[in-house]
XYZ file of C-alpha atoms in Angstrom:
560
model
C -0.071 -0.089 -0.091
C 1.264 3.347 -0.926
C 2.173 6.131 1.462
C -0.338 8.767 0.084
C -3.176 6.230 0.932
C -2.317 6.539 4.500
C -1.591 10.030 4.841
C -3.831 11.726 2.309
C -6.453 13.839 4.064
C -8.556 14.510 0.947
C -9.636 17.990 -0.299
C -6.994 20.449 1.126
C -6.483 18.228 4.072
C -10.057 19.069 5.387
C -9.881 17.031 8.495
C -6.495 18.355 9.636
C -7.575 21.919 8.899
C -10.355 21.591 11.355
C -13.129 21.214 8.789
C -15.228 19.053 10.955
C -14.759 21.182 14.033
C -16.520 23.869 12.472
C -20.190 24.825 13.370
C -21.875 23.213 10.550
C -25.359 23.003 12.266
C -26.901 25.275 9.518
C -28.641 23.799 6.709
C -27.392 24.222 3.240
C -27.970 27.621 1.685
C -27.952 27.417 -2.253
C -28.043 30.564 -4.581
C -27.993 30.469 -8.269
C -27.395 33.187 -10.811
C -30.010 33.728 -13.340
C -29.406 31.758 -16.601
C -28.262 33.701 -19.606
C -30.289 31.356 -21.865
C -34.001 30.917 -21.821
C -35.261 28.393 -19.225
C -34.164 24.978 -20.682
C -36.093 21.848 -21.391
C -35.120 19.204 -18.775
C -35.083 15.441 -19.499
C -34.059 13.407 -16.662
C -33.712 9.638 -17.364
C -33.184 7.130 -14.631
C -32.494 3.526 -14.872
C -33.394 0.886 -12.248
C -30.504 -1.527 -10.952
C -27.957 -0.538 -13.709
C -24.513 -1.407 -12.306
C -21.364 0.638 -12.486
C -20.060 -1.892 -14.970
C -23.147 -1.938 -17.140
C -22.724 0.806 -19.646
C -20.275 0.809 -22.737
C -17.870 3.358 -21.580
C -17.184 1.369 -18.434
C -17.359 -1.913 -20.165
C -16.648 -2.729 -23.758
C -19.000 -6.044 -23.659
C -22.023 -3.853 -22.992
C -23.325 -2.271 -26.299
C -24.674 1.216 -25.548
C -23.581 3.412 -28.533
C -26.123 6.139 -27.643
C -25.438 6.541 -24.166
C -21.527 6.423 -24.719
C -21.949 9.298 -27.353
C -24.090 11.332 -25.322
C -21.848 10.985 -22.333
C -18.631 11.609 -24.418
C -20.062 14.705 -25.889
C -21.307 15.994 -22.548
C -19.795 15.708 -18.947
C -19.435 12.122 -17.403
C -19.910 12.212 -13.517
C -17.322 9.799 -12.309
C -17.550 10.678 -8.668
C -21.298 10.517 -8.636
C -23.247 8.945 -5.767
C -26.949 7.475 -5.380
C -28.475 5.530 -2.649
C -28.248 1.580 -2.463
C -31.855 0.865 -3.149
C -34.940 2.241 -5.164
C -37.174 4.357 -2.764
C -34.323 6.115 -1.027
C -32.591 7.313 -4.368
C -36.107 8.462 -5.708
C -37.112 10.244 -2.550
C -33.802 12.095 -2.491
C -33.951 13.149 -6.119
C -37.536 14.465 -5.850
C -37.036 16.239 -2.413
C -33.387 17.393 -2.401
C -33.207 15.954 1.272
C -31.457 13.043 2.818
C -33.488 10.051 3.958
C -33.026 10.992 7.594
C -34.923 14.259 6.781
C -38.040 12.468 5.251
C -38.456 9.658 7.673
C -37.672 7.178 4.826
C -34.201 5.988 5.989
C -35.254 2.375 6.364
C -35.670 0.026 3.351
C -38.374 0.819 0.652
C -41.905 1.682 0.623
C -43.659 -1.737 -0.046
C -46.900 -2.021 -1.941
C -49.040 -2.759 1.049
C -47.532 0.036 3.320
C -49.588 2.986 4.126
C -46.710 5.416 3.475
C -45.471 7.881 1.019
C -43.354 11.056 0.573
C -44.043 13.483 3.498
C -46.916 15.809 2.354
C -45.368 18.942 3.856
C -42.298 18.824 1.301
C -42.305 20.742 -2.004
C -41.091 18.267 -4.623
C -38.899 19.030 -7.462
C -41.605 18.939 -10.037
C -43.952 21.202 -7.961
C -41.076 23.789 -7.691
C -40.542 23.519 -11.623
C -44.359 23.987 -11.877
C -44.159 27.216 -10.029
C -41.432 28.259 -12.451
C -43.843 27.910 -15.223
C -42.803 24.370 -16.513
C -45.106 21.758 -17.831
C -44.115 18.590 -15.912
C -44.545 14.899 -16.926
C -43.374 11.703 -15.363
C -43.364 8.288 -17.256
C -42.344 4.984 -15.619
C -41.680 3.728 -12.276
C -42.816 5.768 -9.174
C -42.076 3.567 -5.995
C -42.825 6.577 -3.599
C -46.089 5.255 -2.145
C -49.709 5.277 -3.313
C -52.016 4.364 -0.460
C -53.826 7.676 -0.730
C -54.579 9.590 -3.941
C -52.531 12.668 -2.532
C -49.386 10.419 -2.691
C -49.741 9.994 -6.461
C -47.389 11.490 -8.854
C -50.217 13.791 -10.207
C -50.645 15.174 -6.745
C -46.993 15.575 -6.202
C -46.186 17.957 -8.894
C -46.473 16.161 -12.242
C -49.219 17.434 -14.674
C -49.435 13.890 -16.268
C -48.213 10.598 -15.321
C -47.932 7.166 -17.024
C -46.333 4.160 -15.353
C -46.283 1.876 -12.539
C -46.573 2.692 -8.814
C -45.005 -0.243 -7.359
C -41.461 -1.294 -7.136
C -41.303 -4.223 -9.770
C -43.533 -5.320 -12.465
C -43.732 -7.854 -15.330
C -42.478 -5.994 -18.464
C -45.210 -7.380 -20.577
C -48.191 -8.299 -18.308
C -47.567 -5.272 -15.732
C -48.403 -7.672 -12.962
C -46.744 -6.894 -9.616
C -46.663 -9.251 -6.678
C -45.938 -8.205 -3.035
C -45.424 -11.738 -1.656
C -47.005 -15.127 -2.573
C -50.622 -14.668 -3.947
C -50.722 -10.761 -3.366
C -50.614 -9.896 -6.922
C -52.542 -7.260 -9.301
C -52.104 -5.124 -12.339
C -49.988 -1.959 -12.109
C -50.028 0.423 -15.050
C -51.641 3.777 -14.650
C -52.714 6.897 -16.803
C -52.839 9.775 -14.396
C -54.861 8.619 -11.489
C -56.773 5.693 -13.283
C -55.696 2.124 -13.985
C -54.402 1.892 -17.748
C -56.082 -1.444 -18.555
C -55.408 -3.023 -21.955
C -51.826 -2.500 -22.361
C -50.630 -5.928 -21.771
C -48.210 -7.508 -24.176
C -46.278 -4.341 -24.870
C -42.807 -4.287 -23.655
C -42.530 -1.431 -20.869
C -39.376 0.246 -22.253
C -40.977 0.671 -25.667
C -44.314 1.656 -24.221
C -42.656 4.398 -21.973
C -40.407 5.514 -24.880
C -43.479 5.929 -27.054
C -45.289 7.980 -24.433
C -42.407 10.357 -24.233
C -42.224 11.066 -27.740
C -46.013 11.517 -27.820
C -45.510 14.185 -25.149
C -42.743 15.947 -27.152
C -44.843 15.820 -30.238
C -47.864 17.383 -28.581
C -45.829 20.210 -26.793
C -44.882 23.590 -28.274
C -41.185 24.032 -27.133
C -41.319 27.603 -28.003
C -44.204 28.398 -25.620
C -43.344 26.638 -22.279
C -40.418 24.909 -20.888
C -40.746 21.077 -20.223
C -39.700 18.719 -17.526
C -39.880 15.072 -18.339
C -38.859 12.502 -15.701
C -38.475 9.258 -17.644
C -38.052 6.510 -14.936
C -37.366 3.174 -16.912
C -38.261 0.013 -14.891
C -35.253 -1.419 -16.691
C -33.122 -3.057 -15.814
C -34.801 -4.324 -12.595
C -35.635 -8.007 -12.426
C -37.621 -9.986 -13.838
C -35.056 -10.289 -16.607
C -37.288 -9.926 -19.869
C -36.324 -8.374 -23.162
C -37.166 -8.940 -26.780
C -35.056 -11.693 -28.316
C -33.508 -9.204 -30.895
C -31.662 -7.342 -28.167
C -30.277 -10.513 -26.626
C -29.102 -12.027 -29.791
C -25.871 -9.691 -30.004
C -24.904 -11.235 -26.458
C -25.472 -14.802 -27.592
C -21.790 -15.821 -27.045
C -22.134 -14.810 -23.319
C -22.201 -18.081 -21.433
C -24.144 -16.878 -18.250
C -27.817 -16.626 -19.275
C -28.629 -13.882 -16.633
C -25.924 -11.723 -17.821
C -26.990 -12.334 -21.446
C -30.634 -11.203 -20.772
C -29.533 -8.354 -18.734
C -27.108 -7.045 -21.404
C -30.079 -7.217 -23.785
C -32.238 -5.011 -21.597
C -29.565 -2.482 -21.330
C -29.221 -2.400 -25.066
C -33.094 -1.819 -25.274
C -32.716 1.138 -22.922
C -30.005 2.598 -25.093
C -32.174 2.274 -28.168
C -35.148 3.955 -26.225
C -32.661 6.928 -25.182
C -31.679 7.262 -28.983
C -35.297 7.621 -29.877
C -35.943 10.174 -27.201
C -33.045 12.151 -28.358
C -34.161 11.951 -31.920
C -37.696 13.147 -30.925
C -35.999 16.088 -28.946
C -34.162 17.220 -32.337
C -37.064 16.474 -34.625
C -39.696 18.702 -32.482
C -37.272 21.545 -31.923
C -36.137 20.943 -28.128
C -32.618 19.767 -28.561
C -30.885 23.205 -28.765
C -32.267 24.468 -25.384
C -32.377 21.107 -23.557
C -30.544 19.552 -20.627
C -30.312 15.753 -20.638
C -29.421 13.861 -17.460
C -28.817 10.204 -17.157
C -28.610 8.456 -13.712
C -29.036 4.970 -12.291
C -31.046 4.695 -9.047
C -28.678 2.230 -7.316
C -25.860 -0.278 -7.736
C -26.349 -3.456 -9.887
C -27.627 -6.801 -8.479
C -24.957 -9.601 -9.541
C -27.191 -12.377 -8.731
C -29.625 -11.206 -11.723
C -26.919 -10.293 -14.223
C -25.764 -6.886 -12.983
C -22.216 -5.994 -12.425
C -20.407 -3.197 -10.453
C -16.985 -4.625 -11.047
C -14.337 -3.369 -9.945
C -16.084 -1.784 -7.036
C -16.935 -3.548 -3.942
C -20.551 -4.749 -2.922
C -23.785 -4.610 -4.702
C -27.174 -3.136 -4.626
C -28.656 -2.849 -1.130
C -25.190 -2.166 0.197
C -23.175 0.767 1.354
C -20.028 -0.180 -0.152
C -19.069 1.698 -3.238
C -20.829 -0.814 -5.742
C -24.063 -0.113 -3.892
C -23.830 3.724 -3.871
C -21.544 4.823 -6.742
C -23.641 5.479 -9.751
C -23.560 5.989 -13.496
C -24.143 9.527 -14.464
C -23.783 11.980 -17.062
C -25.095 15.222 -18.322
C -25.488 16.203 -22.029
C -26.611 19.732 -23.259
C -25.559 22.156 -25.900
C -25.887 24.689 -22.950
C -22.697 23.124 -21.211
C -19.668 25.452 -21.543
C -17.201 23.021 -21.055
C -18.123 19.792 -22.765
C -16.288 16.512 -23.776
C -14.720 15.851 -20.427
C -14.907 13.617 -17.336
C -15.803 15.367 -13.976
C -14.255 14.171 -10.644
C -16.379 16.454 -8.842
C -18.169 15.165 -5.848
C -21.971 14.980 -6.754
C -24.878 13.367 -4.740
C -28.416 12.581 -6.061
C -29.900 15.237 -3.834
C -27.998 17.775 -5.760
C -30.442 17.623 -8.620
C -33.245 19.464 -6.929
C -31.475 22.760 -6.334
C -29.471 22.424 -9.668
C -32.772 22.138 -11.839
C -34.727 24.646 -9.887
C -31.811 26.908 -10.378
C -31.740 26.152 -14.130
C -35.368 26.924 -14.365
C -34.602 30.427 -12.883
C -35.889 29.587 -9.417
C -34.081 30.776 -6.358
C -33.704 28.236 -3.587
C -31.416 30.012 -1.242
C -34.484 30.744 1.151
C -35.496 27.262 1.436
C -34.839 25.448 4.680
C -33.852 21.806 4.919
C -32.251 21.192 1.616
C -29.266 18.726 1.684
C -28.387 19.128 -2.044
C -26.169 21.709 -3.691
C -26.505 23.699 -6.927
C -23.976 21.896 -9.104
C -24.587 23.639 -12.516
C -21.374 25.710 -12.269
C -19.529 22.666 -11.261
C -20.962 20.486 -14.186
C -21.024 23.175 -16.896
C -17.863 25.338 -16.185
C -15.696 22.651 -14.329
C -15.738 24.716 -11.142
C -14.972 23.193 -7.774
C -17.756 21.130 -6.138
C -19.446 23.014 -3.291
C -20.158 19.719 -1.858
C -17.559 18.256 0.441
C -19.329 15.455 2.279
C -22.186 12.943 1.622
C -24.340 11.165 4.462
C -25.014 7.943 2.696
C -27.575 7.123 5.353
C -28.445 6.288 9.143
C -30.740 3.436 9.559
C -31.538 2.582 13.171
C -34.102 -0.070 12.196
C -31.594 -2.291 10.246
C -30.329 -5.542 11.928
C -27.763 -4.263 14.577
C -24.135 -5.444 14.206
C -23.530 -8.049 16.852
C -20.064 -6.792 17.527
C -20.984 -3.056 17.442
C -21.206 -0.962 20.666
C -20.644 2.620 21.802
C -17.325 1.647 23.194
C -16.153 0.602 19.771
C -17.394 4.087 18.628
C -15.061 5.856 21.297
C -18.158 6.777 23.031
C -19.185 9.055 20.202
C -21.328 6.720 18.149
C -22.749 3.092 18.591
C -21.033 1.216 15.922
C -23.984 -1.449 15.949
C -26.176 1.014 14.006
C -25.772 0.878 10.145
C -24.437 4.160 8.853
C -22.260 5.557 6.286
C -20.821 8.874 5.749
C -17.962 10.298 3.295
C -16.158 13.413 4.182
C -13.669 14.767 1.578
C -11.882 11.621 0.527
C -12.642 9.547 3.582
C -15.432 7.043 4.016
C -16.701 5.501 7.214
C -19.039 2.607 7.670
C -20.631 1.293 10.813
C -22.901 -1.599 11.646
C -23.624 -4.020 8.946
C -23.082 -2.285 5.583
C -24.185 -5.284 3.661
C -22.232 -8.118 1.876
C -18.886 -6.840 0.849
C -17.902 -8.846 -2.107
C -15.776 -8.223 -5.220
C -17.783 -9.867 -7.709
C -16.499 -10.213 -11.290
C -18.846 -10.062 -14.346
C -20.565 -13.378 -14.620
C -19.369 -14.578 -17.927
C -19.360 -18.309 -17.157
C -22.383 -20.488 -17.944
C -21.967 -22.591 -14.815
C -21.192 -19.791 -12.416
C -20.168 -21.805 -9.039
C -22.441 -20.842 -6.058
C -19.433 -20.677 -3.877
C -18.240 -17.705 -5.591
C -20.939 -15.613 -4.042
C -18.995 -16.179 -0.645
C -15.875 -15.019 -1.910
C -15.010 -12.679 1.095
C -18.404 -12.351 2.570
C -17.655 -13.938 6.108
C -14.088 -12.705 6.544
C -14.950 -9.661 8.572
C -17.847 -10.866 10.517
C -16.577 -9.433 13.955
C -16.106 -5.942 12.712
C -18.546 -3.016 12.951
C -16.316 -0.133 11.988
C -14.554 0.486 8.634
C -12.692 3.559 7.164
C -11.398 4.044 3.660
C -9.689 6.639 1.522
C -11.778 6.219 -1.450
C -9.672 8.507 -3.444
C -6.659 6.406 -3.248
C -8.651 3.115 -2.638
C -11.939 3.258 -4.640
C -12.344 -0.539 -4.409
C -12.148 -0.381 -0.606
C -9.776 -3.036 0.065
C -7.561 -1.225 2.697
C -9.322 -0.763 6.057
C -7.484 2.206 7.809
C -9.674 2.356 10.979
C -7.109 0.904 13.417
C -4.270 3.092 11.715
C -6.150 6.434 11.542
C -8.372 6.719 15.004
C -8.173 10.473 14.644
C -10.072 10.405 11.348
C -12.453 7.700 12.635
C -13.459 9.863 15.622
C -14.126 13.016 13.418
C -16.262 11.133 11.120
C -18.114 9.438 13.865
C -18.864 13.096 15.115
C -20.366 13.943 11.861
C -22.622 10.655 12.151
C -23.778 12.047 15.590
C -24.407 15.481 14.287
C -26.606 14.211 11.465
C -28.364 12.002 13.704
C -29.428 14.891 15.933
C -31.258 16.346 12.927
C -33.041 13.326 11.839
C -36.738 12.709 11.939
C -38.423 9.375 13.178
C -38.350 6.623 10.973
C -41.882 6.118 9.043
C -41.983 2.336 8.284
C -45.657 1.291 9.013
C -47.010 -2.312 9.045
C -48.712 -3.596 5.780
C -52.286 -2.767 5.465
C -54.474 -5.959 4.321
C -56.849 -3.285 2.563
C -53.981 -2.773 -0.033
C -54.713 -6.211 -1.452
C -55.519 -5.913 -5.130
C -58.169 -8.592 -4.776
C -60.041 -5.940 -2.740
C -59.675 -3.234 -5.324
C -60.716 -4.585 -8.728
C -57.490 -6.498 -9.641
C -55.101 -3.624 -9.641
C -52.741 -1.921 -7.308
C -53.628 1.578 -6.293
C -54.901 3.986 -3.388
C -57.128 2.089 -0.880
C -57.404 4.801 1.814
C -59.357 7.925 1.188
C -62.828 8.136 2.871
C -65.462 9.225 0.605
C -63.498 9.218 -2.791
C -65.116 7.539 -5.642
C -62.697 4.569 -6.164
C -64.936 3.089 -9.166
C -63.611 6.058 -11.085
C -60.031 4.857 -10.236
C -60.429 1.268 -11.242
C -62.643 2.190 -14.097
C -63.168 -1.459 -15.331
C -63.820 -3.169 -11.974
C -66.859 -5.158 -13.482
C -64.764 -6.411 -16.415
C -62.076 -7.425 -14.052
C -64.478 -9.879 -12.345
C -65.378 -11.515 -15.725
C -61.525 -11.904 -16.347
C -60.602 -13.908 -13.284
C -57.227 -12.261 -12.166
C -54.283 -14.599 -12.208
C -52.655 -14.460 -9.191
C -49.004 -14.544 -8.596
C -47.755 -18.355 -8.388
C -43.886 -17.768 -8.361
C -42.427 -19.569 -5.539
C -39.143 -20.082 -7.314
C -35.806 -19.480 -5.790
C -35.492 -16.014 -7.400
C -38.905 -14.725 -6.293
C -38.169 -15.775 -2.661
C -34.695 -14.406 -2.831
C -35.835 -11.068 -4.225
C -38.471 -10.782 -1.346
C -35.789 -11.702 1.238
C -33.338 -9.420 -0.327
C -35.668 -6.360 0.026
C -36.692 -7.271 3.594
C -33.446 -6.326 5.065
C -31.659 -9.630 4.566
C -29.331 -8.120 2.080
């Protein structure tokens, strides 16, 4: 190990300069100069479970010519962080706040949970509406829907077309939340969009975006589109034509997964073509982001990073991201600036001409000058999360945390180049791409149980991006200062909101579809629209009890 990895204290030696001893109790104050151009059209594209190694410019085995070209002509964000699972990333994108400030710091919002984004928070699309934007969302929501007030059309989007739950079949739009608890999940606005079965969701969502672009006048009103693909989340489904170029991949899961990535690439090509055709492109900003790390067991790859989806290792929280726009002043470059998914909120509101400097509670920073001009990032640290409900580490204690922090609690923070993890951060494997057809099951346990007695890790992720050299014992001074940051953040946290499942959510009680089930006097027949016809078409309830369905359920119930 090199000497710099032991001594480098990251950005201007922040720790030794007393950075952490400053009074950082105030909330972020973000200011933005008025743009010199008309308010741009904003297209934010998010993929689901796409790993760090699952794009062409990180891995030549994956064919993504459109994404590669857009990234190469724009700004690649190579120090970009998201959250390890779906709901947390989406909630932080749409609110600009860490999970600990929304009550969503534990797990995801499940289909039967009476939970959603806090109603007192102004969302990104609501702020863009206030700035005069037409706002549209297409794709996966996964931010709760037990009440109508939770739906995308009540949280800032003029229109919505997509699925409300976390995972659906790509063709039938059936979604299951446990054995036998299944229903249809495709919605148009606040109604169920029956009759769309058989159409591949990536194609269906792309077609809807193109329709929105064709119908809107780009010269009359700025446009914000949040295109939230369900791809490449399991189930692994793709038209055969996309899989064929990968026919020489021995691993079937990896082959299907790669085909799904290529389908997304084609979809992005069609969207960018429409932007040019209908006159949006010259005044547009296209942002591409994944929501969390890849899941190797279902074809994804984060190699050479450590960990996977659902973990706080780099493979779970370091994401693919880039910005493409004719409005960028310095293009065709790679940015190493520290960027987090919460930063999109103030950045996009600022681009829209809004002023967020007076807003309390934002954890994001305006990154436009950093991305467009290459200026230094205003962000110096990231709270990855503090989850007091996650399974406590058996060997963690307040004593192990120097009396500052209980290391049994799952938490992770990055300050400058230093990253600290406590509790149980998830399985810390280094998993190479699954190219073998008979991938040995024992490989999943590569280094999984080698550190089971630990509850504290420290890495310099600038010198050691693969997290192989734990410096916790050699740098107790740094450990103590980062533990103090966790303690500070924890004092600002709101209570965790993770209610029990509500049996009234069962689609069998609601016309065979997922949707709001709590709302007093509202007319639910209008929501379900074809309830009587569903009775004639006896719903096909989920019968999948295979290894993969059970594994996915376990994975998303804190068994990661």
